[in-house]
Short mmCIF file of C-alpha atoms and ligand atoms in Angstrom, two decimals:
data_model
loop_
_atom_site.label_atom_id
_atom_site.label_comp_id
_atom_site.label_asym_id
_atom_site.label_seq_id
_atom_site.Cartn_x
_atom_site.Cartn_y
_atom_site.Cartn_z
CA MET A 1 76.91 106.44 85.42
CA LYS A 2 78.51 103.69 87.51
CA ILE A 3 82.28 103.15 87.44
CA ILE A 4 83.84 99.70 87.26
CA ALA A 5 87.58 99.87 87.92
CA GLY A 6 89.92 96.89 87.80
CA ASN A 7 93.27 96.76 89.57
CA TRP A 8 95.66 94.24 88.08
CA LYS A 9 98.28 94.84 90.77
CA MET A 10 101.56 93.13 89.70
CA ASN A 11 99.91 90.87 87.15
CA GLY A 12 99.39 90.76 83.43
CA THR A 13 101.13 90.94 80.09
CA ALA A 14 100.56 93.10 77.01
CA ALA A 15 98.86 90.16 75.29
CA GLN A 16 96.46 89.73 78.23
CA LEU A 17 95.70 93.45 78.16
CA ASP A 18 94.97 93.29 74.41
CA GLU A 19 92.52 90.48 75.12
CA MET A 20 90.86 92.32 78.00
CA ILE A 21 90.48 95.55 76.04
CA ALA A 22 88.89 93.63 73.16
CA ALA A 23 86.53 91.81 75.54
CA VAL A 24 85.51 94.99 77.40
CA SER A 25 84.99 96.81 74.10
CA ASN A 26 82.43 94.15 73.11
CA VAL A 27 80.25 94.64 76.18
CA ALA A 28 77.27 96.92 75.80
CA THR A 29 77.34 98.84 79.08
CA ARG A 30 76.64 102.33 80.29
CA ALA A 31 79.26 101.91 83.01
CA ARG A 32 82.63 103.62 82.75
CA VAL A 33 85.32 100.94 82.81
CA ILE A 34 88.83 101.75 84.06
CA LEU A 35 91.71 99.28 84.19
CA CYS A 36 94.70 100.04 86.45
CA VAL A 37 97.71 98.18 85.06
CA PRO A 38 101.44 97.93 85.79
CA TYR A 39 103.59 100.72 84.33
CA THR A 40 104.98 98.45 81.61
CA LEU A 41 101.49 98.00 80.15
CA LEU A 42 100.37 101.63 80.11
CA ARG A 43 98.90 102.91 76.87
CA ALA A 44 95.92 104.90 75.61
CA GLY A 45 92.49 103.42 76.23
CA ASN A 46 89.50 103.80 73.93
CA ALA A 47 85.89 104.96 74.18
CA ASN A 48 85.02 101.82 76.16
CA ILE A 49 87.90 101.61 78.61
CA MET A 50 90.21 104.03 80.38
CA ILE A 51 93.73 102.78 81.09
CA ALA A 52 95.19 103.86 84.42
CA ALA A 53 98.42 103.48 86.40
CA GLN A 54 98.54 102.12 89.95
CA ASN A 55 100.53 105.02 91.41
CA VAL A 56 102.51 108.13 90.44
CA SER A 57 105.50 109.79 92.02
CA LYS A 58 105.35 112.55 94.62
CA PHE A 59 108.02 114.28 92.55
CA ASP A 60 107.98 115.94 89.13
CA ALA A 61 111.23 114.52 87.76
CA GLY A 62 114.86 113.94 88.65
CA ALA A 63 116.99 111.64 90.80
CA HIS A 64 114.32 109.19 91.97
CA THR A 65 115.47 105.83 90.66
CA GLY A 66 112.62 103.41 90.07
CA ASP A 67 109.93 106.06 90.40
CA VAL A 68 107.55 107.09 87.61
CA SER A 69 106.07 110.58 87.31
CA ALA A 70 102.51 111.60 86.53
CA ALA A 71 103.75 113.33 83.37
CA GLN A 72 105.39 110.09 82.21
CA VAL A 73 102.20 108.14 82.85
CA ARG A 74 100.13 110.71 80.94
CA ALA A 75 102.60 110.57 78.04
CA THR A 76 101.74 106.89 77.50
CA GLY A 77 98.16 107.88 76.73
CA ALA A 78 96.82 106.62 80.07
CA THR A 79 94.30 108.98 81.66
CA ALA A 80 93.96 107.99 85.33
CA THR A 81 95.88 106.52 88.24
CA LEU A 82 95.33 104.96 91.62
CA VAL A 83 97.01 106.75 94.50
CA GLY A 84 97.16 105.63 98.11
CA HIS A 85 96.21 102.01 97.50
CA SER A 86 96.76 100.24 100.81
CA GLU A 87 99.40 97.92 99.33
CA ALA A 88 101.33 100.91 97.95
CA ARG A 89 100.86 102.87 101.19
CA ALA A 90 102.34 99.93 103.09
CA ALA A 91 105.21 99.28 100.67
CA LEU A 92 106.21 102.96 100.35
CA GLY A 93 105.41 104.13 103.88
CA ASP A 94 103.03 106.77 102.54
CA THR A 95 101.15 109.10 104.87
CA ASN A 96 97.95 110.79 103.77
CA ALA A 97 100.07 113.88 102.99
CA ASP A 98 102.24 111.81 100.64
CA VAL A 99 99.15 110.49 98.93
CA ALA A 100 97.86 114.05 98.51
CA MET A 101 101.13 115.01 96.78
CA ARG A 102 100.75 112.09 94.39
CA ALA A 103 97.14 113.01 93.69
CA GLN A 104 98.08 116.65 93.08
CA ASN A 105 100.75 115.59 90.59
CA ALA A 106 98.18 113.43 88.83
CA ILE A 107 95.73 116.33 88.58
CA ASN A 108 98.48 118.69 87.39
CA ASN A 109 99.19 116.28 84.55
CA ASP A 110 95.62 115.67 83.46
CA LEU A 111 95.29 112.26 85.11
CA MET A 112 92.21 111.42 87.17
CA PRO A 113 93.44 110.20 90.56
CA ILE A 114 91.48 107.44 92.28
CA ILE A 115 92.36 108.20 95.90
CA CYS A 116 92.09 105.09 98.10
CA VAL A 117 91.25 105.23 101.80
CA GLY A 118 90.40 102.48 104.27
CA GLU A 119 90.83 101.15 107.76
CA THR A 120 92.78 98.10 109.00
CA ASP A 121 91.21 95.35 111.08
CA THR A 122 92.91 96.70 114.20
CA GLU A 123 91.50 100.17 113.58
CA ARG A 124 88.08 98.70 112.99
CA ASP A 125 88.26 96.59 116.16
CA LEU A 126 89.39 99.61 118.18
CA GLY A 127 86.37 101.52 116.90
CA THR A 128 88.51 104.12 115.11
CA GLY A 129 87.70 102.98 111.57
CA ALA A 130 85.36 105.87 110.82
CA ASP A 131 87.91 108.42 112.06
CA VAL A 132 90.68 106.87 109.99
CA VAL A 133 88.53 106.98 106.88
CA ARG A 134 87.34 110.54 107.55
CA ARG A 135 90.95 111.67 108.04
CA GLY A 136 92.00 109.65 105.01
CA VAL A 137 89.63 111.68 102.86
CA ARG A 138 90.39 115.05 104.48
CA GLU A 139 94.17 114.62 104.26
CA SER A 140 94.65 112.59 101.06
CA VAL A 141 92.61 114.91 98.82
CA PRO A 142 94.94 117.72 97.69
CA GLN A 143 94.21 121.16 99.15
CA ASN A 144 93.67 122.74 95.76
CA ALA A 145 91.61 119.96 94.20
CA LYS A 146 88.42 121.05 92.51
CA ASN A 147 85.08 119.39 92.22
CA GLY A 148 85.14 116.60 89.63
CA GLU A 149 88.94 116.30 89.51
CA PHE A 150 89.22 113.08 91.52
CA ILE A 151 87.54 109.84 92.55
CA ILE A 152 87.56 108.28 96.02
CA ALA A 153 87.76 104.52 96.59
CA TYR A 154 86.79 103.11 99.98
CA GLU A 155 88.86 99.99 100.51
CA PRO A 156 88.43 98.25 103.87
CA ARG A 157 91.96 96.97 104.40
CA TRP A 158 90.67 94.08 106.50
CA ALA A 159 88.77 92.72 103.49
CA ILE A 160 91.07 93.34 100.49
CA GLY A 161 92.40 90.21 98.85
CA ARG A 162 90.98 88.02 101.62
CA GLY A 163 87.68 87.13 100.01
CA ILE A 164 85.93 88.85 102.95
CA THR A 165 83.02 91.13 102.02
CA PRO A 166 81.73 93.62 104.56
CA SER A 167 77.99 93.56 105.19
CA ALA A 168 75.78 95.97 103.23
CA PRO A 169 75.19 98.13 106.36
CA GLN A 170 78.97 98.31 106.95
CA ILE A 171 79.52 99.51 103.39
CA MET A 172 76.58 101.92 103.59
CA ASP A 173 77.76 103.44 106.88
CA MET A 174 81.28 104.10 105.61
CA HIS A 175 80.10 105.52 102.29
CA LYS A 176 77.75 107.84 104.18
CA ILE A 177 80.67 109.07 106.27
CA ILE A 178 82.77 109.63 103.14
CA ARG A 179 79.93 111.46 101.39
CA GLU A 180 79.39 113.70 104.42
CA THR A 181 83.11 114.44 104.64
CA LEU A 182 83.27 115.35 100.95
CA ASP A 183 80.20 117.58 101.37
CA GLU A 184 81.87 119.37 104.27
CA MET A 185 84.92 119.89 102.07
CA GLY A 186 82.74 121.37 99.31
CA PHE A 187 82.86 118.43 96.89
CA ASP A 188 79.44 117.45 95.65
CA ASN A 189 80.57 115.82 92.42
CA THR A 190 82.95 113.09 93.54
CA PRO A 191 82.27 109.45 92.72
CA VAL A 192 82.96 107.10 95.64
CA LEU A 193 83.87 103.52 94.73
CA TYR A 194 83.79 100.48 96.98
CA GLY A 195 86.69 98.03 96.71
CA ALA A 196 87.43 94.67 98.34
CA SER A 197 86.40 91.18 97.32
CA VAL A 198 83.99 92.32 94.59
CA THR A 199 82.80 89.47 92.36
CA ALA A 200 80.22 88.91 89.64
CA GLN A 201 78.01 87.42 92.37
CA ASN A 202 78.01 90.37 94.77
CA VAL A 203 78.53 93.37 92.46
CA ARG A 204 74.86 94.12 91.85
CA ASP A 205 74.01 94.22 95.55
CA ILE A 206 77.06 96.35 96.36
CA ILE A 207 76.65 98.84 93.55
CA ASN A 208 73.05 99.50 94.53
CA ILE A 209 73.98 100.52 98.09
CA LYS A 210 73.34 104.21 98.72
CA ASN A 211 76.34 106.45 97.96
CA VAL A 212 78.23 103.67 96.13
CA ASP A 213 79.05 105.00 92.65
CA GLY A 214 81.06 102.04 91.46
CA VAL A 215 83.53 99.35 92.43
CA LEU A 216 87.28 98.76 92.42
CA VAL A 217 87.98 95.12 91.67
CA GLY A 218 91.29 93.37 92.38
CA GLY A 219 91.53 89.61 91.96
CA ALA A 220 88.36 89.30 89.90
CA SER A 221 89.58 91.81 87.29
CA LEU A 222 92.42 89.64 86.01
CA LYS A 223 90.50 87.20 83.83
CA LYS A 224 87.87 88.22 81.33
CA GLN A 225 85.59 85.37 82.42
CA ASP A 226 85.47 87.01 85.86
CA PHE A 227 85.65 90.71 84.94
CA ILE A 228 83.19 90.84 82.04
CA PRO A 229 80.29 89.41 84.12
CA ILE A 230 81.06 92.05 86.78
CA ILE A 231 80.61 94.77 84.16
CA GLU A 232 77.46 93.07 82.84
CA ASN A 233 75.97 92.59 86.30
CA ALA A 234 76.72 96.12 87.42
CA GLU A 235 73.75 97.64 85.60
P1 PGA B 1 90.37 92.39 95.86
O1 PGA B 1 91.32 93.68 95.83
O2 PGA B 1 89.19 92.67 94.96
O3 PGA B 1 91.23 91.27 95.35
O4 PGA B 1 89.93 92.21 97.29
C1 PGA B 1 90.78 94.96 95.81
C2 PGA B 1 91.89 95.98 95.66
O5 PGA B 1 92.97 95.81 96.25
O6 PGA B 1 91.72 96.98 94.94
#
């Protein structure tokens, strides 16, 4: 089963989410749809759509003004969360170890973490992209995670939000590296999503690349006229 995840970033209202949930619920698809929304919009999903947060705290509770815990997210009815998205890593100064703490808290609270990894353009140009991604997986997955408890998203940071799409061989190479790394770590049941500049036009080609189990969609997940065709074309 393919996974189509949307990331609304800092966009959207409750009324827009109502509309999107209704639209997604009307699509006949075998794909699993996940929508990552701002904290203020979190709620339970339904059989057709999982509602997810965009991050959770490293901490359990306490004096962390502005932070939101995994337990609090789970209490809204949401069932998943992004962790380690490049925008959040940059804004919060997260290392891979920080991301692993967030992912562990998600798992502890029955949330499925979608752990994002990816290389910058500088890292790619220096030829260290593969190492960064390999380390991203090794260090951002919590030590005690078990098979099936998390999802990985490969997000080339040089392409996100820029309308740039890597070539199919570039995506295939990086997904192969991620799959091999997960195998070495003993995880043979981990979906690996591709995320950056996914549209209704390119989703079918991308999702059929070897070792791509789904997509994480930013800009094109905001409007139903963009997101619904992505779900439809993903079969
Ligand atoms: P984009 O964003 O689809 O707008 O490139 C992807 C993401 O940040 O998850």
